[in-house]
mmCIF file of C-alpha atoms in Angstrom:
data_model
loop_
_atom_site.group_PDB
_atom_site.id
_atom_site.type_symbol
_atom_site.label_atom_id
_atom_site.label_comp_id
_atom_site.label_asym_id
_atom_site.label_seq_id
_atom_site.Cartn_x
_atom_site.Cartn_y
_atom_site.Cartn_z
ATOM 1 C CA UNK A 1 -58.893 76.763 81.920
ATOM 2 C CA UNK A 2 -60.707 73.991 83.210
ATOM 3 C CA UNK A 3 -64.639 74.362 84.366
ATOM 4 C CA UNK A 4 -67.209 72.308 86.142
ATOM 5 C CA UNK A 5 -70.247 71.999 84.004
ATOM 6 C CA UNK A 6 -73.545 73.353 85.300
ATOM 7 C CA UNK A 7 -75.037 70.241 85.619
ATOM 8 C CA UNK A 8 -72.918 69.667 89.026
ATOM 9 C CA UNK A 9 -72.910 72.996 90.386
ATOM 10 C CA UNK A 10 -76.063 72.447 93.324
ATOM 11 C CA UNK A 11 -76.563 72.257 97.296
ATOM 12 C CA UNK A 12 -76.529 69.334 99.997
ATOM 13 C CA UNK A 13 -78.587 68.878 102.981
ATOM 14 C CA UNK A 14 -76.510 66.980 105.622
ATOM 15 C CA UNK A 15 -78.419 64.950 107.705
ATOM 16 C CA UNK A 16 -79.146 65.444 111.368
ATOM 17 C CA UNK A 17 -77.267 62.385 112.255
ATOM 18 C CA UNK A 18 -73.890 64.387 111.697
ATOM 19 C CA UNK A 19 -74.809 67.405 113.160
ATOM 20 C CA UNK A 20 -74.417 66.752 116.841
ATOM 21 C CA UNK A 21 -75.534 70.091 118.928
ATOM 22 C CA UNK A 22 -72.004 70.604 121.093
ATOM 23 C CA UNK A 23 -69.999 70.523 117.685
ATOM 24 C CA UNK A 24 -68.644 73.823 116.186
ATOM 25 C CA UNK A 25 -68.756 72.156 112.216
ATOM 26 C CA UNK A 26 -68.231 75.887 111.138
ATOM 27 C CA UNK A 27 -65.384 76.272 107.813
ATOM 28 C CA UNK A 28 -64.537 78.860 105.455
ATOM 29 C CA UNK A 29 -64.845 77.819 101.688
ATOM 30 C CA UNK A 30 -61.363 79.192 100.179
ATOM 31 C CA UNK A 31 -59.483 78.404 96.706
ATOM 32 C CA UNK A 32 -56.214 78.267 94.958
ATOM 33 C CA UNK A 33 -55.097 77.864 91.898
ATOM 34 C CA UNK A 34 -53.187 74.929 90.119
ATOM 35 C CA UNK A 35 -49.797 75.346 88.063
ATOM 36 C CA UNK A 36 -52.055 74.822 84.616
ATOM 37 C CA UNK A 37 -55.376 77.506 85.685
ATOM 38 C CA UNK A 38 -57.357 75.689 87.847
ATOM 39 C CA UNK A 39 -59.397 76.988 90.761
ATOM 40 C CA UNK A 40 -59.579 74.199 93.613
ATOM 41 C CA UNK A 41 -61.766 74.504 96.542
ATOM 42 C CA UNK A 42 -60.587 73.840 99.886
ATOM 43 C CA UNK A 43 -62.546 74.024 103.294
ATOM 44 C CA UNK A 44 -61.085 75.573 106.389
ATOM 45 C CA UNK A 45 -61.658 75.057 109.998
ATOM 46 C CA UNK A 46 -60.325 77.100 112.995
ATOM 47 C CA UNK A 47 -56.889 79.344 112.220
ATOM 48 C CA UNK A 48 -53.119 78.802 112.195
ATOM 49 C CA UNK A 49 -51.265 78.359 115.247
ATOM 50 C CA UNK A 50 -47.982 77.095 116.385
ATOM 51 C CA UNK A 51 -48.035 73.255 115.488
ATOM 52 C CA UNK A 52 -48.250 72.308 111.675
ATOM 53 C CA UNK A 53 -51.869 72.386 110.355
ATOM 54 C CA UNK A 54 -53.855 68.989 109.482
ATOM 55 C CA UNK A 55 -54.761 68.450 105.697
ATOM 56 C CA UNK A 56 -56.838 65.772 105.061
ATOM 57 C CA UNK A 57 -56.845 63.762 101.572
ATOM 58 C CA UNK A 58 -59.955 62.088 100.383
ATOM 59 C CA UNK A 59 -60.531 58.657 97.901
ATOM 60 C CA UNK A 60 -60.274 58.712 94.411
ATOM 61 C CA UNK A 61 -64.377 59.600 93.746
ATOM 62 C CA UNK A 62 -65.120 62.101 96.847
ATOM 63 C CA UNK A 63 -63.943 65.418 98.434
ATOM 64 C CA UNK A 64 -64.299 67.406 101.157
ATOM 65 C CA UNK A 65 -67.605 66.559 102.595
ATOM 66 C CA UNK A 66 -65.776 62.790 103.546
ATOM 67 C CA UNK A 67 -64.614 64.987 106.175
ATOM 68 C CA UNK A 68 -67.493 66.770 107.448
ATOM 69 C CA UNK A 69 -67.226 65.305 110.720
ATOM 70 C CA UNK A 70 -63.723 64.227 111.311
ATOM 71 C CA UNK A 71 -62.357 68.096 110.997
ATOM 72 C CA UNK A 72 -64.548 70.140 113.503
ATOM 73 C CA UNK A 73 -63.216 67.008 115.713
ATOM 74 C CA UNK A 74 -59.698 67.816 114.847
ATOM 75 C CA UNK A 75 -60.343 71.877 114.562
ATOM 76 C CA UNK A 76 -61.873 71.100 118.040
ATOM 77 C CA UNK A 77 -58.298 70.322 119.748
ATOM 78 C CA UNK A 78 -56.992 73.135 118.376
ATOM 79 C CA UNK A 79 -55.423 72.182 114.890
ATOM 80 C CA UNK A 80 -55.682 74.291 111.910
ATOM 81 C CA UNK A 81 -57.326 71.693 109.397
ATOM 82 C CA UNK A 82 -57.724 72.047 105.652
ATOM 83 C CA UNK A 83 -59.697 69.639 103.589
ATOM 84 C CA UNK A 84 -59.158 70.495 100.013
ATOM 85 C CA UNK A 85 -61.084 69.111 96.955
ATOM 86 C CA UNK A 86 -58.678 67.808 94.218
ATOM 87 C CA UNK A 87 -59.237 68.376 90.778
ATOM 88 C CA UNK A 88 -62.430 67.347 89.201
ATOM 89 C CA UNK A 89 -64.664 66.609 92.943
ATOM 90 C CA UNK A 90 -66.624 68.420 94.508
ATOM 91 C CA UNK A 91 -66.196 72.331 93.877
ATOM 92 C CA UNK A 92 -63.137 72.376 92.097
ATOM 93 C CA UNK A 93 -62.361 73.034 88.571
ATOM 94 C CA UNK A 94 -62.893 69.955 86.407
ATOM 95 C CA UNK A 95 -59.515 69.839 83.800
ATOM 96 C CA UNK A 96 -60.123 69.966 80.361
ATOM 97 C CA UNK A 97 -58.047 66.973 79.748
ATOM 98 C CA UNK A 98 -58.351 63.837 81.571
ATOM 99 C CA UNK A 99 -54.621 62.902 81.564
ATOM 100 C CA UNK A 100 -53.923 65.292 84.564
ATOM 101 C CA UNK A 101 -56.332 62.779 86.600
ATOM 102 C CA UNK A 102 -53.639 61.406 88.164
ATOM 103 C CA UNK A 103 -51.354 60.886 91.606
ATOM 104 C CA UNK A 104 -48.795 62.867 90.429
ATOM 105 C CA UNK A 105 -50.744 65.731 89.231
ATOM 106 C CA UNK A 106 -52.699 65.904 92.277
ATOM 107 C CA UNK A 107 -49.911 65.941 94.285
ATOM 108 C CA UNK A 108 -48.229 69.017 92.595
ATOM 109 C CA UNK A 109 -51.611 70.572 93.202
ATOM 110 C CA UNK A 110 -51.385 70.079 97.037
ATOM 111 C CA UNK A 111 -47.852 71.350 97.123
ATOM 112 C CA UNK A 112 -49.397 74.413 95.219
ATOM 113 C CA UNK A 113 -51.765 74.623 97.753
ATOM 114 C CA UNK A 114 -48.866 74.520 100.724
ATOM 115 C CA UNK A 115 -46.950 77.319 98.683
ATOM 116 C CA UNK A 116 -49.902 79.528 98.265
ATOM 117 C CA UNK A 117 -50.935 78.826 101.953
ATOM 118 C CA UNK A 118 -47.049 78.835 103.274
ATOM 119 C CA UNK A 119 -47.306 75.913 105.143
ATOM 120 C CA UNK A 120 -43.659 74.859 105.699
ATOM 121 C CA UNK A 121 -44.758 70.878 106.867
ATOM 122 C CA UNK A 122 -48.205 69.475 107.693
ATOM 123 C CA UNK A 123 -49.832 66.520 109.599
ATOM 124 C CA UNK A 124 -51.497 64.475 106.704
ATOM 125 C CA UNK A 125 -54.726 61.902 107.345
ATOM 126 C CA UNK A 126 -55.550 60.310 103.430
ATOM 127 C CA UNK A 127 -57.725 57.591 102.700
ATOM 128 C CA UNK A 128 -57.234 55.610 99.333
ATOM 129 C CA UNK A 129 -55.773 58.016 97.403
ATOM 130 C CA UNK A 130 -54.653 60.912 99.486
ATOM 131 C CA UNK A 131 -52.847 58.005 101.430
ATOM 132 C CA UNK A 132 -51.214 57.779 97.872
ATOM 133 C CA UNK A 133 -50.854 61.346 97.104
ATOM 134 C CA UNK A 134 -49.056 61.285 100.875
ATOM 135 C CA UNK A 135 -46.509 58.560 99.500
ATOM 136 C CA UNK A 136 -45.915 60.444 96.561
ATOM 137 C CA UNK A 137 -44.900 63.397 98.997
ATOM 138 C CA UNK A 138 -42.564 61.611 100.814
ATOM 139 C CA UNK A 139 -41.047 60.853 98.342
ATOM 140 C CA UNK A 140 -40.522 64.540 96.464
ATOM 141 C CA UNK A 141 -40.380 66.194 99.469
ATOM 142 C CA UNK A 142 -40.327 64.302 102.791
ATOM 143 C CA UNK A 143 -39.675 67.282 104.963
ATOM 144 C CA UNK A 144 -43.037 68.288 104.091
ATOM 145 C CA UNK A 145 -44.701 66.139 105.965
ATOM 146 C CA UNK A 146 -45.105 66.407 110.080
ATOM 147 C CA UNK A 147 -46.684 63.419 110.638
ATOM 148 C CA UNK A 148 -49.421 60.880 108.453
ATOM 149 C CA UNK A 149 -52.234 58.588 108.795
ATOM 150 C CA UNK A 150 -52.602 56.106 105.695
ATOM 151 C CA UNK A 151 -56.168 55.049 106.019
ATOM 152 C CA UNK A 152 -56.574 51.190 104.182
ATOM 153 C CA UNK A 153 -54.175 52.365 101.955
ATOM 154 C CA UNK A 154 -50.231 51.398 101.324
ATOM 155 C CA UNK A 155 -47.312 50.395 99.509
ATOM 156 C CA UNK A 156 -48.742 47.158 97.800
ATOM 157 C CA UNK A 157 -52.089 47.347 95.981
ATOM 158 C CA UNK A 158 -54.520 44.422 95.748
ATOM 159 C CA UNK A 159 -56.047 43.718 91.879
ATOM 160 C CA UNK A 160 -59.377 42.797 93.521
ATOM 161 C CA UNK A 161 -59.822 46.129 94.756
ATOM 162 C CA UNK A 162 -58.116 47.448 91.797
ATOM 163 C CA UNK A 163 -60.965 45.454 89.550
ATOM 164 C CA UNK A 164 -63.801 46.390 92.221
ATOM 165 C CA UNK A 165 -63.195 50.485 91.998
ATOM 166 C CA UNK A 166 -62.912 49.978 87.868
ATOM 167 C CA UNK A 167 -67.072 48.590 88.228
ATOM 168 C CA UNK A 168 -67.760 51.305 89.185
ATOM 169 C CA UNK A 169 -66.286 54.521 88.482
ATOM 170 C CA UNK A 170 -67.074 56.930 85.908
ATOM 171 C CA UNK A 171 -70.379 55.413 84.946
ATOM 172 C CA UNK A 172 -72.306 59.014 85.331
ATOM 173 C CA UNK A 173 -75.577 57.885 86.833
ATOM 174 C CA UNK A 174 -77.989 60.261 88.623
ATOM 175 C CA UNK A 175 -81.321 59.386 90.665
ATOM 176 C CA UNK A 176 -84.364 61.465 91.622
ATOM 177 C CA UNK A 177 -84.430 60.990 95.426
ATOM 178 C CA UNK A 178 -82.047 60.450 97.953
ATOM 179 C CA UNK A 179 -83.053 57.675 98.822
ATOM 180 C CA UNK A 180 -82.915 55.791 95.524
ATOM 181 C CA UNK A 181 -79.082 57.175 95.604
ATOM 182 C CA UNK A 182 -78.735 55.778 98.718
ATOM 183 C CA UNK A 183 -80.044 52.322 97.483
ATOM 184 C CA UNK A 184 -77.554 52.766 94.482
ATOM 185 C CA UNK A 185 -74.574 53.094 96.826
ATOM 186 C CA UNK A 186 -75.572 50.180 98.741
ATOM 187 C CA UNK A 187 -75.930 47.976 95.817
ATOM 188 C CA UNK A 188 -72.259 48.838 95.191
ATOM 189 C CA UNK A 189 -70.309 48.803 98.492
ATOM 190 C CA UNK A 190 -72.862 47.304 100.787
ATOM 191 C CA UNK A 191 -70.472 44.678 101.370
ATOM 192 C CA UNK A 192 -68.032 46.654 102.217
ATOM 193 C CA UNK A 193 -70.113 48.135 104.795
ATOM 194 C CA UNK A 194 -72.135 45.893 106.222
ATOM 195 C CA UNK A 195 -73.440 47.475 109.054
ATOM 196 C CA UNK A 196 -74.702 50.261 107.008
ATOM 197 C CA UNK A 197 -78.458 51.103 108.042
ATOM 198 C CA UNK A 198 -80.665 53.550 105.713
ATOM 199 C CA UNK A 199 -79.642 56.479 107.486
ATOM 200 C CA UNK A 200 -75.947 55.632 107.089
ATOM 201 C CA UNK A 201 -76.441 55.470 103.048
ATOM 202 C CA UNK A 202 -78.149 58.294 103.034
ATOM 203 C CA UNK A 203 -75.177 60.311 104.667
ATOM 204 C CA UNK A 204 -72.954 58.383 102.457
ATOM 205 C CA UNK A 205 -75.105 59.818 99.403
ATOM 206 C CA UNK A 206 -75.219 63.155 100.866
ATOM 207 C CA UNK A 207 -71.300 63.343 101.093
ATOM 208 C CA UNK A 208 -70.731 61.777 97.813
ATOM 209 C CA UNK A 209 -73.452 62.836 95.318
ATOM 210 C CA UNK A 210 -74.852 66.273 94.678
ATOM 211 C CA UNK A 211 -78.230 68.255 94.050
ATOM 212 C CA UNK A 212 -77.587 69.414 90.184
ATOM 213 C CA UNK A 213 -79.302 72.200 88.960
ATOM 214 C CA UNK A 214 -82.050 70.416 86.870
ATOM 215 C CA UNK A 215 -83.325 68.408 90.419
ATOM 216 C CA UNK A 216 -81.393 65.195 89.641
ATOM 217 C CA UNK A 217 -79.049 63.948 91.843
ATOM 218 C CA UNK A 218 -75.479 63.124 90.537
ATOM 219 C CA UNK A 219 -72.083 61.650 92.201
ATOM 220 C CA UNK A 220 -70.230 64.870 92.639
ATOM 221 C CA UNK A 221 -67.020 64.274 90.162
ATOM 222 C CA UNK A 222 -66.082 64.604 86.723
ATOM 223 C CA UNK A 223 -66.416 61.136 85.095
ATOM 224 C CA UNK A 224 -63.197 61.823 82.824
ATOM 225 C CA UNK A 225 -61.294 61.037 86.173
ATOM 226 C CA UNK A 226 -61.975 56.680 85.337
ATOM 227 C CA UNK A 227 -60.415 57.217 81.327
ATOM 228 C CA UNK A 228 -56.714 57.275 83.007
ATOM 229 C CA UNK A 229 -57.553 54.126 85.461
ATOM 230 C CA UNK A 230 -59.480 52.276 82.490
ATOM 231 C CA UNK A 231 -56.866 52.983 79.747
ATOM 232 C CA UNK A 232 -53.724 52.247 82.130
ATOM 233 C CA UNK A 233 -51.644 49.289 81.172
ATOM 234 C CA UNK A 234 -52.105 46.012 83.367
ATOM 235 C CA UNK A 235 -49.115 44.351 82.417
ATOM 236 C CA UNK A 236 -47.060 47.310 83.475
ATOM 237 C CA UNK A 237 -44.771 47.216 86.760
ATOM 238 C CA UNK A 238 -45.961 49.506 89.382
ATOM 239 C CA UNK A 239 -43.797 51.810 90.932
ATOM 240 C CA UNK A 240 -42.081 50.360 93.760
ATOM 241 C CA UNK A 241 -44.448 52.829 96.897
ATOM 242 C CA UNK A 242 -41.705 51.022 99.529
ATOM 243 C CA UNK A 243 -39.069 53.422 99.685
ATOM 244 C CA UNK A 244 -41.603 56.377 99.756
ATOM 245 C CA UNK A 245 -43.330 54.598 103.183
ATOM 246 C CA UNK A 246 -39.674 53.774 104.970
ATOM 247 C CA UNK A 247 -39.597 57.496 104.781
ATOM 248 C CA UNK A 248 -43.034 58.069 106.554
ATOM 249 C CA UNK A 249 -41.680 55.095 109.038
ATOM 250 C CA UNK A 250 -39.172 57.362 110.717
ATOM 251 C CA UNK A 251 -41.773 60.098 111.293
ATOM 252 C CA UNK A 252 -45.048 60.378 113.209
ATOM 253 C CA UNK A 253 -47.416 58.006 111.364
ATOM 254 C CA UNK A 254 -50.530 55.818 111.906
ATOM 255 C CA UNK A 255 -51.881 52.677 109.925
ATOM 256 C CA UNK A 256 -55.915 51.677 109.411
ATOM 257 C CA UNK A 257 -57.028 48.786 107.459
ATOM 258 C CA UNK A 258 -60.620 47.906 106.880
ATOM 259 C CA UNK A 259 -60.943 44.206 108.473
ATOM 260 C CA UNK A 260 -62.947 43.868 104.905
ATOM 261 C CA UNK A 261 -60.933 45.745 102.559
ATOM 262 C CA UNK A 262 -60.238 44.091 99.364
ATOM 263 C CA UNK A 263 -57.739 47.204 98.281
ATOM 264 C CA UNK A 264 -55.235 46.402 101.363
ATOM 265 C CA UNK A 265 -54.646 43.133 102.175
ATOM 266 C CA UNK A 266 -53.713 41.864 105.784
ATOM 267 C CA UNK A 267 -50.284 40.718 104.644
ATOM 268 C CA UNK A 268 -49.210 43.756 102.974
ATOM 269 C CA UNK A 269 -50.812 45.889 106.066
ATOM 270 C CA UNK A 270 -48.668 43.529 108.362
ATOM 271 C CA UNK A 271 -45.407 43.693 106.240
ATOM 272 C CA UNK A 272 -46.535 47.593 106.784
ATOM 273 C CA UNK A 273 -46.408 46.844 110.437
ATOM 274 C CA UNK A 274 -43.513 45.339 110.537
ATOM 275 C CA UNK A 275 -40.889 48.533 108.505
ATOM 276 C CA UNK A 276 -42.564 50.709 110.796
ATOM 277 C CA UNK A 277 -42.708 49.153 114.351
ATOM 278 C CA UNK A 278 -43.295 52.653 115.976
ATOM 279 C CA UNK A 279 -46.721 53.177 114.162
ATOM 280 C CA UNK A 280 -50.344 53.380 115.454
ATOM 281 C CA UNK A 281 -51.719 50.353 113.783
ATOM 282 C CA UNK A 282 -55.364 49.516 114.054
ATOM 283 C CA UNK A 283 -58.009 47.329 112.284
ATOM 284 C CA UNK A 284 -61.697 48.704 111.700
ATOM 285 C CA UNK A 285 -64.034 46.080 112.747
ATOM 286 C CA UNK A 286 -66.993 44.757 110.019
ATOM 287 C CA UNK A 287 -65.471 47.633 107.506
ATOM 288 C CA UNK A 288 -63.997 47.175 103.975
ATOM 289 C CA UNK A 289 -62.320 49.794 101.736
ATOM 290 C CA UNK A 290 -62.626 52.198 102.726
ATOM 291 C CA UNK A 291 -63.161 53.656 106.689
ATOM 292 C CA UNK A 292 -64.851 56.241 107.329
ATOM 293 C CA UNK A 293 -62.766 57.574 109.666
ATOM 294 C CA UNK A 294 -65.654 57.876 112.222
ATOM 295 C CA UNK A 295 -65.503 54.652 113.621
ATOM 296 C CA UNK A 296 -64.459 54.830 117.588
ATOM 297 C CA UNK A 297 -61.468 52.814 116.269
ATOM 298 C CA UNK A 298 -60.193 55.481 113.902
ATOM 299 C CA UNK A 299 -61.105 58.545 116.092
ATOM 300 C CA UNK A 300 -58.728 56.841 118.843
ATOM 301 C CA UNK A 301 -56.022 56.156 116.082
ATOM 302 C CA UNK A 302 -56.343 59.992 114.837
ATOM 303 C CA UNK A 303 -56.605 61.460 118.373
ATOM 304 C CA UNK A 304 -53.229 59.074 119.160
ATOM 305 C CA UNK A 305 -51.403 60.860 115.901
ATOM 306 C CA UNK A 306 -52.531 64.144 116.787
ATOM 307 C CA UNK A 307 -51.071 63.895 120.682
ATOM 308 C CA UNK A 308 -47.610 62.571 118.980
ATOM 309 C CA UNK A 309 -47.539 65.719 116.542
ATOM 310 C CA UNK A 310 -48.729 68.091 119.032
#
């Protein structure tokens, strides 16, 4: 059975910023298990009801705190929202071998997650990769899936955001303060963000780093999860996503690009666009890969989905 090494097991302070006074940002920390052992962490906000609950899917390097904000909003209009942690982020078991650091491995973990939670279908929201782990649904079991917003994520895949993530990931650094993480994240996406002031990279840190146990601070994720992405074969033909997204087409479903992202380009967002006239489509001004999700411009996209799938 997998573990997550003491090193990564500490606290976060979120910043006041994010803690506005008329929000209820109150979850329950719960946990299943994965097919192979695991225990994954999942957060919980407000309590089952008639419509299908909301799970939202973070990026390849974060987890649940990515959605500290967005999910009281949601919980807030009466969903039922889960925001799990995938293998290897945040408090979930870290696997012993890095091969299961993959799309479809997470994805068999979700749908162990709707089995143990009996969640017949679900509105999905995933950025990067939960937008991918949301394909990969659609395509194993469409009827799973209520309704979806693929945030700067989609069928085609660009190999400058491709090479950009690879810089990256998996390099294992840690920093004293907060603020020197925050200057470290900056360094590295700071043009994807570029209206990012201090405060803003210091909630980024705070949602995608964590307080370890001997007073460094680390990014919160098990660096084995770059070995698959590093050792994966260029030359190879990816699987064609296409299909997969025809199938989210005919459902509920909302689009987001980053104006700036290098991982989505405009012409594969359009062509996006385009198979799925019906969509909420929406660009996120000054943004590159990927958005937050609380820009004004994604809230109104979300809130649009939501009032569809109510």
């Amino acid at each position: 059975m997998g573990g997550k090494p003491a090193r990564y097991k500490g606290t976060y302070a979120k910043p006041p910023r994010f803690s506005p006074p008329d929000m209820d940002n109150s979850f329950t920390d719960r946990h299943w298990q994965s097919a192979d052992g695991l225990t994954l962490h999942f957060r919980e906000y407000g309590s089952a009801g008639d419509r299908p609950p909301v799970i939202c899917l973070h990026g390849l390097t974060r987890n649940t705190r990515d959605f500290e904000d967005l999910a009281p909003h949601i919980a807030k209009q009466g969903w039922h929202v889960l925001v799990p942690s995938m293998r290897g982020r945040g408090d979930s078991d870290y696997a012993e071998e890095s091969d299961s650091y993959q799309v479809g491995t997470y994805t068999l973990d979700l749908l162990a997650l709707l089995d143990a939670e009996k969640i017949d279908s679900f509105v999905s929201i995933g950025t990067s990769m939960g937008g991918l782990m949301t394909l990969a649904l659609a395509a194993l079991q469409p009827g799973r899936i209520a309704g979806a917003l693929l945030n700067d994520i989609g069928p085609v895949l660009e190999t400058a955001g491709l090479d950009a993530i690879k810089s990256y990931i998996g390099q294992g650094r840690s920093f004293p303060t907060w603020m020197h993480a925050a200057r470290a994240l900056e360094e590295v996406h700071g043009a994807a963000f570029p209206g990012f002031g201090t405060e803003d990279w210091i909630a980024m840190a705070k949602r995608t780093l964590t307080l370890c146990n001997n007073g460094r601070i680390a990014f919160d994720y098990d660096m084995k999860i770059a070995e698959p992405i590093m050792a994966a074969d260029e030359a190879a033909v990816p699987p064609d996503l296409w299909p997969a997204f025809d199938v989210l087409a005919a459902k509920p479903l909302a689009l987001l690009r980053g104006e700036l992202s290098q991982l989505l380009s405009a012409q594969a967002f359009e062509e996006m666009r385009r198979r799925a006239p019906e969509a909420i489509a929406a660009t996120v001004p000054q943004v590159g890969h990927a958005p937050t999700l609380d820009e004004p411009e994604a809230r109104t996209v979300v809130d649009e989905l939501l009032a569809r799938c109510a």
